[in-house]
Short mmCIF file of C-alpha atoms in Angstrom, two decimals:
data_model
loop_
_atom_site.label_atom_id
_atom_site.label_comp_id
_atom_site.label_asym_id
_atom_site.label_seq_id
_atom_site.Cartn_x
_atom_site.Cartn_y
_atom_site.Cartn_z
CA MET W 1 -60.58 13.36 -78.35
CA ARG W 2 -63.93 11.70 -78.25
CA ASP W 3 -64.32 8.06 -77.58
CA THR W 4 -65.17 6.62 -80.99
CA ARG W 5 -64.63 3.31 -82.73
CA GLU W 6 -61.75 4.91 -84.74
CA SER W 7 -60.00 6.35 -81.64
CA ARG W 8 -60.11 2.94 -79.96
CA LEU W 9 -58.60 1.30 -83.20
CA LEU W 10 -56.05 3.82 -83.21
CA LEU W 11 -55.04 3.20 -79.55
CA VAL W 12 -55.16 -0.57 -80.25
CA LEU W 13 -52.80 -0.03 -83.24
CA LEU W 14 -50.29 2.10 -81.33
CA ILE W 15 -50.07 -0.57 -78.58
CA ALA W 16 -49.47 -3.21 -81.11
CA VAL W 17 -46.66 -1.02 -82.84
CA ALA W 18 -45.14 -0.44 -79.36
CA PHE W 19 -44.99 -3.91 -78.42
CA ALA W 20 -43.37 -4.69 -81.83
CA LEU W 21 -40.81 -2.15 -81.47
CA ILE W 22 -40.07 -3.36 -77.79
CA THR W 23 -39.79 -6.97 -79.32
CA VAL W 24 -37.32 -5.84 -82.13
CA ASP W 25 -35.35 -3.75 -79.61
CA ILE W 26 -34.88 -6.85 -77.34
CA ARG W 27 -34.09 -9.14 -79.90
CA GLY W 28 -31.54 -6.93 -81.63
CA GLY W 29 -29.64 -6.45 -78.45
CA ALA W 30 -26.58 -3.93 -79.08
CA ASN W 31 -27.43 -3.78 -82.78
CA SER W 32 -31.05 -2.97 -82.24
CA PRO W 33 -32.50 -0.98 -85.13
CA VAL W 34 -34.12 1.58 -82.76
CA ASP W 35 -30.75 2.40 -80.75
CA GLY W 36 -30.32 5.47 -82.81
CA ALA W 37 -33.69 6.72 -82.05
CA ARG W 38 -33.45 5.96 -78.52
CA GLN W 39 -29.92 8.08 -78.22
CA ALA W 40 -31.72 10.74 -80.26
CA ALA W 41 -34.66 11.02 -77.58
CA ALA W 42 -32.04 10.71 -74.77
CA ALA W 43 -30.39 13.84 -76.28
CA VAL W 44 -33.43 15.76 -76.63
CA PHE W 45 -35.17 15.00 -73.42
CA GLY W 46 -32.18 14.39 -71.07
CA PRO W 47 -31.70 17.97 -70.17
CA VAL W 48 -35.54 18.39 -69.50
CA GLU W 49 -35.42 15.33 -67.11
CA ASN W 50 -32.44 16.66 -65.07
CA GLY W 51 -34.04 20.14 -64.86
CA VAL W 52 -37.34 18.65 -63.59
CA ALA W 53 -35.44 16.26 -61.18
CA ALA W 54 -33.38 19.28 -59.64
CA ALA W 55 -36.55 21.27 -59.06
CA VAL W 56 -38.58 18.23 -57.51
CA ASP W 57 -35.64 16.49 -55.62
CA PRO W 58 -35.49 19.29 -52.68
CA VAL W 59 -39.19 18.83 -52.14
CA GLY W 60 -38.87 15.09 -52.12
CA ASN W 61 -36.09 15.32 -49.88
CA ALA W 62 -38.01 17.43 -47.60
CA ILE W 63 -41.06 15.25 -47.75
CA GLY W 64 -38.84 12.16 -46.97
CA ALA W 65 -37.37 13.95 -44.27
CA VAL W 66 -40.71 14.82 -42.62
CA ARG W 67 -41.69 11.19 -43.19
CA ASP W 68 -38.57 9.74 -41.55
CA SER W 69 -38.11 12.27 -38.60
CA GLY W 70 -40.14 10.26 -36.55
CA LYS W 71 -38.04 7.16 -37.06
CA ARG W 72 -34.87 9.24 -36.53
CA HIS W 73 -36.03 10.70 -33.37
CA ASP W 74 -36.90 7.31 -32.09
CA LYS W 75 -33.54 5.92 -33.06
CA ILE W 76 -31.74 8.78 -31.36
CA SER W 77 -33.88 8.39 -28.24
CA THR W 78 -32.97 4.61 -28.31
CA LEU W 79 -29.39 5.44 -28.54
CA GLN W 80 -29.44 7.81 -25.74
CA ALA W 81 -31.16 5.30 -23.46
CA GLU W 82 -28.72 2.57 -24.41
CA ASN W 83 -25.78 5.26 -23.44
CA GLU W 84 -27.26 5.97 -20.26
CA ALA W 85 -27.83 2.33 -19.36
CA LEU W 86 -24.10 1.55 -20.34
CA LYS W 87 -23.01 4.39 -17.84
CA GLN W 88 -25.35 3.27 -15.05
CA LYS W 89 -24.07 -0.23 -15.61
CA LEU W 90 -20.43 0.84 -15.40
CA GLY W 91 -21.09 2.72 -12.05
CA SER W 92 -23.11 0.01 -10.69
CA ASP W 93 -20.46 -2.48 -11.56
CA ALA W 94 -17.94 -0.93 -9.44
CA ARG W 95 -20.38 -0.38 -6.53
CA ASN W 96 -21.58 -4.06 -6.91
CA ARG W 97 -17.87 -5.13 -6.68
CA SER W 98 -17.51 -3.09 -3.43
CA ARG W 99 -20.69 -4.63 -1.95
CA LEU W 100 -19.51 -8.08 -2.96
CA ASN W 101 -16.15 -7.42 -1.08
CA GLN W 102 -18.04 -6.22 1.99
CA LEU W 103 -20.28 -9.29 1.84
CA ASP W 104 -17.43 -11.60 1.50
CA ALA W 105 -15.68 -10.13 4.57
CA MET W 106 -18.72 -10.14 6.59
CA LEU W 107 -19.52 -13.85 5.78
CA LYS W 108 -15.90 -14.63 6.83
CA THR W 109 -16.35 -13.02 9.98
CA ALA W 110 -19.63 -14.73 10.85
CA GLY W 111 -18.16 -18.10 9.82
CA GLU W 112 -15.22 -17.72 12.13
CA GLY W 113 -17.37 -16.80 15.01
CA GLN W 114 -20.01 -19.06 14.13
CA TYR W 115 -22.86 -16.40 14.02
CA GLY W 116 -26.10 -16.80 12.35
CA ILE W 117 -26.74 -13.38 10.64
CA LYS W 118 -29.31 -11.69 8.29
CA ALA W 119 -27.76 -9.44 5.52
CA ALA W 120 -28.94 -5.77 5.32
CA GLN W 121 -28.06 -2.71 3.58
CA VAL W 122 -27.80 0.87 5.28
CA VAL W 123 -30.47 2.98 3.63
CA ALA W 124 -30.44 6.08 5.93
CA ILE W 125 -28.24 7.92 8.60
CA GLY W 126 -30.00 9.24 11.65
CA ALA W 127 -33.35 8.77 13.00
CA ALA W 128 -36.40 10.28 14.32
CA GLN W 129 -35.47 9.19 17.84
CA GLY W 130 -32.91 11.92 18.25
CA PHE W 131 -29.90 9.54 18.26
CA SER W 132 -26.84 11.28 17.16
CA TRP W 133 -24.97 8.24 15.61
CA THR W 134 -27.61 5.96 14.19
CA VAL W 135 -28.54 4.25 10.85
CA THR W 136 -31.52 2.65 9.36
CA ILE W 137 -31.32 -0.99 7.48
CA ASP W 138 -33.55 -2.44 5.15
CA ALA W 139 -34.49 -5.42 7.24
CA GLY W 140 -37.12 -5.58 9.90
CA SER W 141 -39.37 -7.93 11.76
CA ASN W 142 -40.55 -9.44 8.64
CA ASP W 143 -36.89 -10.77 8.40
CA GLY W 144 -36.70 -11.94 11.82
CA ILE W 145 -34.93 -8.87 13.22
CA LYS W 146 -35.67 -8.12 16.99
CA ARG W 147 -34.66 -5.35 19.30
CA ASP W 148 -31.44 -5.74 21.21
CA MET W 149 -29.62 -7.82 18.46
CA THR W 150 -25.85 -7.31 17.72
CA VAL W 151 -25.04 -5.63 14.36
CA LEU W 152 -21.75 -6.40 12.86
CA ASN W 153 -19.88 -6.33 9.41
CA GLY W 154 -16.52 -7.36 7.99
CA ASP W 155 -14.39 -5.43 10.25
CA GLY W 156 -16.24 -5.85 13.59
CA LEU W 157 -18.69 -4.50 15.90
CA VAL W 158 -21.20 -1.82 14.31
CA GLY W 159 -23.88 -1.41 17.10
CA ARG W 160 -27.05 -3.00 18.26
CA VAL W 161 -30.78 -2.79 17.15
CA THR W 162 -32.95 -0.34 19.18
CA THR W 163 -36.20 -0.02 17.02
CA VAL W 164 -37.84 -2.37 14.75
CA GLY W 165 -40.39 -1.95 12.01
CA PRO W 166 -42.05 -4.44 9.39
CA SER W 167 -39.31 -3.81 6.93
CA THR W 168 -36.60 -1.59 8.44
CA ALA W 169 -35.01 -1.22 11.70
CA THR W 170 -32.62 1.53 13.58
CA VAL W 171 -29.24 0.55 14.69
CA LEU W 172 -27.44 2.51 17.33
CA LEU W 173 -23.75 2.73 16.45
CA ALA W 174 -21.01 1.75 18.70
CA ASN W 175 -19.37 5.38 18.68
CA ASP W 176 -22.38 7.01 20.02
CA PRO W 177 -22.18 8.58 23.68
CA ASP W 178 -25.22 6.19 24.74
CA PHE W 179 -23.65 3.04 23.62
CA THR W 180 -21.82 0.75 26.15
CA VAL W 181 -20.59 -2.76 25.73
CA GLY W 182 -18.46 -5.14 27.93
CA THR W 183 -15.15 -5.74 26.53
CA ARG W 184 -12.25 -8.40 27.08
CA MET W 185 -8.66 -7.85 26.22
CA GLU W 186 -7.13 -10.46 23.66
CA SER W 187 -4.26 -11.97 25.61
CA SER W 188 -4.72 -10.95 29.26
CA ASP W 189 -8.53 -11.49 29.41
CA GLU W 190 -8.85 -8.28 31.25
CA LEU W 191 -12.45 -6.94 31.34
CA GLY W 192 -13.84 -3.43 30.94
CA PHE W 193 -16.62 -1.33 29.48
CA ALA W 194 -16.38 0.63 26.35
CA THR W 195 -18.21 3.97 25.72
CA GLY W 196 -18.70 5.73 22.34
CA HIS W 197 -17.21 9.41 21.83
CA GLY W 198 -18.28 10.26 18.33
CA ASP W 199 -15.65 10.45 15.91
CA ARG W 200 -13.00 10.11 18.61
CA PRO W 201 -11.57 6.66 20.07
CA LEU W 202 -13.70 4.78 22.38
CA SER W 203 -12.96 4.96 26.06
CA VAL W 204 -12.83 1.70 27.87
CA GLN W 205 -12.66 1.50 31.89
CA LEU W 206 -10.64 -1.82 32.72
CA LEU W 207 -11.93 -3.35 36.11
CA ASN W 208 -8.46 -3.77 37.11
CA GLY W 209 -6.43 -0.58 37.74
CA LYS W 210 -3.15 -2.27 37.76
CA ALA W 211 -3.72 -4.16 34.38
CA LYS W 212 -0.86 -4.27 31.70
CA VAL W 213 -1.77 -2.68 28.50
CA ASN W 214 0.14 -1.38 25.83
CA PRO W 215 -0.75 0.32 22.59
CA GLY W 216 -1.62 -2.11 19.70
CA ASP W 217 -3.45 -4.63 22.28
CA ARG W 218 -7.05 -5.59 20.90
CA LEU W 219 -10.42 -6.16 22.45
CA VAL W 220 -13.53 -8.16 21.56
CA THR W 221 -17.03 -8.05 23.03
CA PHE W 222 -17.33 -10.06 26.44
CA GLY W 223 -20.88 -11.08 25.64
CA SER W 224 -24.20 -10.44 27.45
CA GLN W 225 -26.59 -12.68 29.30
CA ALA W 226 -28.77 -14.58 26.89
CA ASP W 227 -26.39 -13.14 24.21
CA LYS W 228 -28.48 -9.95 24.29
CA PRO W 229 -27.74 -7.24 23.10
CA PHE W 230 -24.17 -8.48 22.39
CA VAL W 231 -22.92 -11.85 21.43
CA PRO W 232 -19.08 -12.52 22.58
CA GLY W 233 -16.09 -12.45 20.59
CA VAL W 234 -16.79 -9.47 17.98
CA PRO W 235 -13.98 -7.40 17.30
CA VAL W 236 -14.20 -4.03 18.84
CA GLY W 237 -10.81 -2.21 18.44
CA GLU W 238 -7.10 -1.47 18.94
CA VAL W 239 -5.75 0.37 22.08
CA VAL W 240 -4.01 3.69 20.90
CA LYS W 241 -3.63 5.32 24.20
CA VAL W 242 -3.31 4.33 28.02
CA ASP W 243 -3.88 6.53 30.68
CA PRO W 244 -1.51 6.21 33.73
CA SER W 245 -3.14 4.08 36.62
CA GLY W 246 -2.37 6.53 39.40
CA GLY W 247 -3.43 3.99 42.09
CA ASP W 248 -7.13 4.16 41.07
CA LEU W 249 -9.38 1.00 41.03
CA THR W 250 -9.82 1.34 37.24
CA ARG W 251 -7.83 2.17 34.40
CA THR W 252 -8.87 4.00 31.41
CA ILE W 253 -7.55 3.17 27.99
CA TYR W 254 -8.58 4.47 24.50
CA VAL W 255 -9.32 2.27 21.71
CA ARG W 256 -9.69 3.03 17.96
CA PRO W 257 -12.57 0.96 16.48
CA PHE W 258 -11.89 -1.44 13.73
CA VAL W 259 -15.34 -0.11 11.90
CA GLY W 260 -15.42 3.09 9.76
CA PHE W 261 -18.89 4.42 11.06
CA THR W 262 -18.97 6.94 8.30
CA LYS W 263 -18.94 4.49 5.48
CA LEU W 264 -21.15 1.75 6.46
CA ASP W 265 -23.07 -0.08 3.48
CA ILE W 266 -23.55 -3.73 4.03
CA VAL W 267 -24.11 -4.98 7.55
CA GLY W 268 -25.29 -8.28 9.17
CA VAL W 269 -27.67 -8.65 12.22
CA VAL W 270 -26.97 -11.56 14.38
CA VAL W 271 -30.05 -13.52 14.50
CA GLN W 272 -28.47 -16.57 16.02
CA ALA W 273 -25.61 -16.64 18.64
CA PRO W 274 -22.89 -19.02 18.60
CA ARG W 275 -22.87 -22.24 20.87
CA THR W 276 -19.57 -21.49 22.14
CA ASP W 277 -17.67 -18.46 22.79
CA PRO W 278 -15.24 -18.01 19.76
CA ARG W 279 -12.72 -15.88 22.09
CA ASP W 280 -10.10 -14.41 19.88
CA GLU W 281 -10.87 -16.50 16.77
CA VAL W 282 -12.60 -13.85 14.98
CA LEU W 283 -9.69 -11.25 15.37
CA PRO W 284 -7.65 -10.72 12.10
CA ALA W 285 -4.23 -11.97 12.05
CA LYS W 286 -1.51 -9.75 13.18
CA PRO W 287 0.81 -8.63 10.49
CA LYS W 288 4.38 -10.13 10.63
CA PRO W 289 6.86 -7.76 11.86
CA MET W 290 9.32 -6.49 9.15
CA PRO W 291 12.76 -7.72 9.59
CA THR W 292 15.44 -5.29 10.69
CA PRO W 293 18.15 -4.96 8.01
CA THR W 294 21.66 -5.67 9.08
CA VAL W 295 24.69 -3.89 7.77
CA THR W 296 27.99 -5.72 7.60
CA VAL W 297 31.07 -3.72 7.29
CA THR W 298 34.04 -5.11 5.22
CA ALA W 299 37.61 -3.50 5.76
CA THR W 300 39.28 -2.78 2.44
CA PRO W 301 43.11 -2.32 2.60
CA SER W 302 44.33 0.90 1.62
CA PRO W 303 46.99 1.17 -1.30
CA THR W 304 50.46 2.27 -0.46
CA PRO W 305 51.83 5.40 -2.24
CA ASN W 306 54.05 3.30 -4.64
CA GLY W 307 50.85 1.46 -5.57
CA GLN W 308 52.32 -2.12 -4.50
CA GLY W 309 49.95 -2.96 -1.83
CA ASN W 310 51.03 -3.52 1.83
CA THR W 311 54.82 -3.92 2.37
CA ASN W 312 55.80 -7.18 3.85
CA ILE W 313 56.90 -6.78 7.46
CA ALA W 314 59.82 -8.98 6.77
CA ASP W 315 61.02 -6.38 4.46
CA GLN W 316 61.24 -3.89 7.38
CA ASN W 317 63.86 -6.12 9.05
CA ALA W 318 65.90 -6.57 5.84
CA ASN W 319 69.55 -7.86 5.70
CA PRO W 320 71.84 -5.13 6.69
CA ASP W 321 74.54 -6.55 4.45
CA GLY W 322 72.38 -5.60 1.39
CA ASN W 323 72.00 -9.26 0.15
CA PRO W 324 69.70 -9.31 -2.98
CA ASP W 325 66.23 -10.49 -2.48
CA PRO W 326 65.65 -13.89 -3.98
CA ASN W 327 62.64 -12.32 -5.97
CA GLY W 328 65.01 -10.00 -7.64
CA ASN W 329 64.26 -6.95 -5.37
CA PRO W 330 67.30 -5.36 -3.50
CA ASN W 331 66.43 -5.41 0.10
CA PRO W 332 66.64 -1.94 1.72
CA PRO W 333 68.98 -1.41 4.85
CA ALA W 334 67.47 -2.51 8.02
CA ARG W 335 65.62 0.28 9.74
CA ASN W 336 66.40 -1.32 13.09
CA ALA W 337 70.04 -1.63 12.65
CA ASN W 338 71.93 -0.70 15.71
CA PRO W 339 74.28 2.33 14.91
CA PRO W 340 77.97 2.36 16.24
CA ALA W 341 78.34 3.05 19.82
CA ALA W 342 79.10 6.93 20.59
CA ASN W 343 81.60 6.52 23.08
CA ALA W 344 83.60 3.66 21.44
CA ASN W 345 87.36 3.98 21.15
CA PRO W 346 88.07 4.96 17.55
CA ASN W 347 91.85 3.66 17.85
CA PRO W 348 92.45 0.10 18.85
CA ASN W 349 95.34 -0.74 21.41
CA PRO W 350 98.79 -0.87 19.73
CA PRO W 351 101.09 -3.54 20.27
CA ASN W 352 103.77 -3.16 23.01
CA PRO W 353 107.05 -1.64 21.80
CA ASN W 354 108.95 -2.73 25.02
CA PRO W 355 110.49 -6.15 24.23
CA ASN W 356 110.75 -6.92 28.08
CA GLY W 357 107.39 -5.74 28.56
CA ASP W 358 108.56 -2.86 30.82
CA PRO W 359 105.48 -0.98 31.51
CA ASN W 360 107.30 2.37 31.30
CA GLY W 361 108.67 1.65 27.80
CA ASN W 362 112.56 1.92 28.94
CA ALA W 363 114.94 -0.66 27.32
CA ASN W 364 116.81 -2.84 29.37
CA ALA W 365 120.20 -1.31 30.31
CA ASP W 366 122.31 -4.49 30.22
CA GLY W 367 121.08 -5.08 26.61
CA ASP W 368 120.21 -8.73 27.37
CA GLN W 369 117.87 -9.99 24.79
#
């Protein structure tokens, strides 16, 4: 169709008619005069629209899926990252609680001994120096750590610092065979020297060969001159075995250390020694002994065969005459009644028939009365 004046006029006319029909339809509402025509058009063109939509929808969905695939992938990645973060948080919460408990115990030990400490974490086991029982901590010279400082945790003596770097330090553990520390017994104050034996108990040489030591006795560090490498009063361990003295000048005992050297995490380096020796103040309180249960035996009288309980002893010595009991129960014959004598004379002596009393029984011849 060419663009002429007539075509333009027709287009304007059609637009005017369309607006008129729309106005009439809106004003008519449910009773619109064009409602019938609308329904007829819907009946004719509705199936065609459904077919076209069925053919076009998969293509549109595919296009929409491709368009939204990036957003969905980003959302899945975000959810996965949040899930991993939650898992790590749950795991870290348990570990943080464990570290918090270790830190609390260590601060309690430091407070009781008046030790100035620098907290550190074990970051490695073993060292290049060739020590068999060492750990590396994440504190060094930048944190005020120096060689020959005492290392402890909430349980007791861990070891001493041997090598110091700017941000790390190496600690020789107390169970290393090259480790030696002076010790003092808790109650007797007997002095000795403890040496490590790996995963076995420490061996302690007591200077007094006749010292009285029992399993369960505890030891603390004796301390060094100028408090290096050891400060006094740090718990060492508990006696588990005592060798016989044998008359030697020294005596060997074996001590289980308080510290678990295979599970070290949070430790403290003593950067300031206490003003006075804490002696036994840092040792944990001894557990109270369990009370010994006592058993009280109560005698229960056994019933008699007739079910009347114990028979009154007085009934055994009942009246032999068989008098009735005041309670209405006849008394049985006395069990201890004396029987008749076996040699008793069954016949009593008869009266003398002799009026004169002649023992021979002869009458008087003269008949005197």
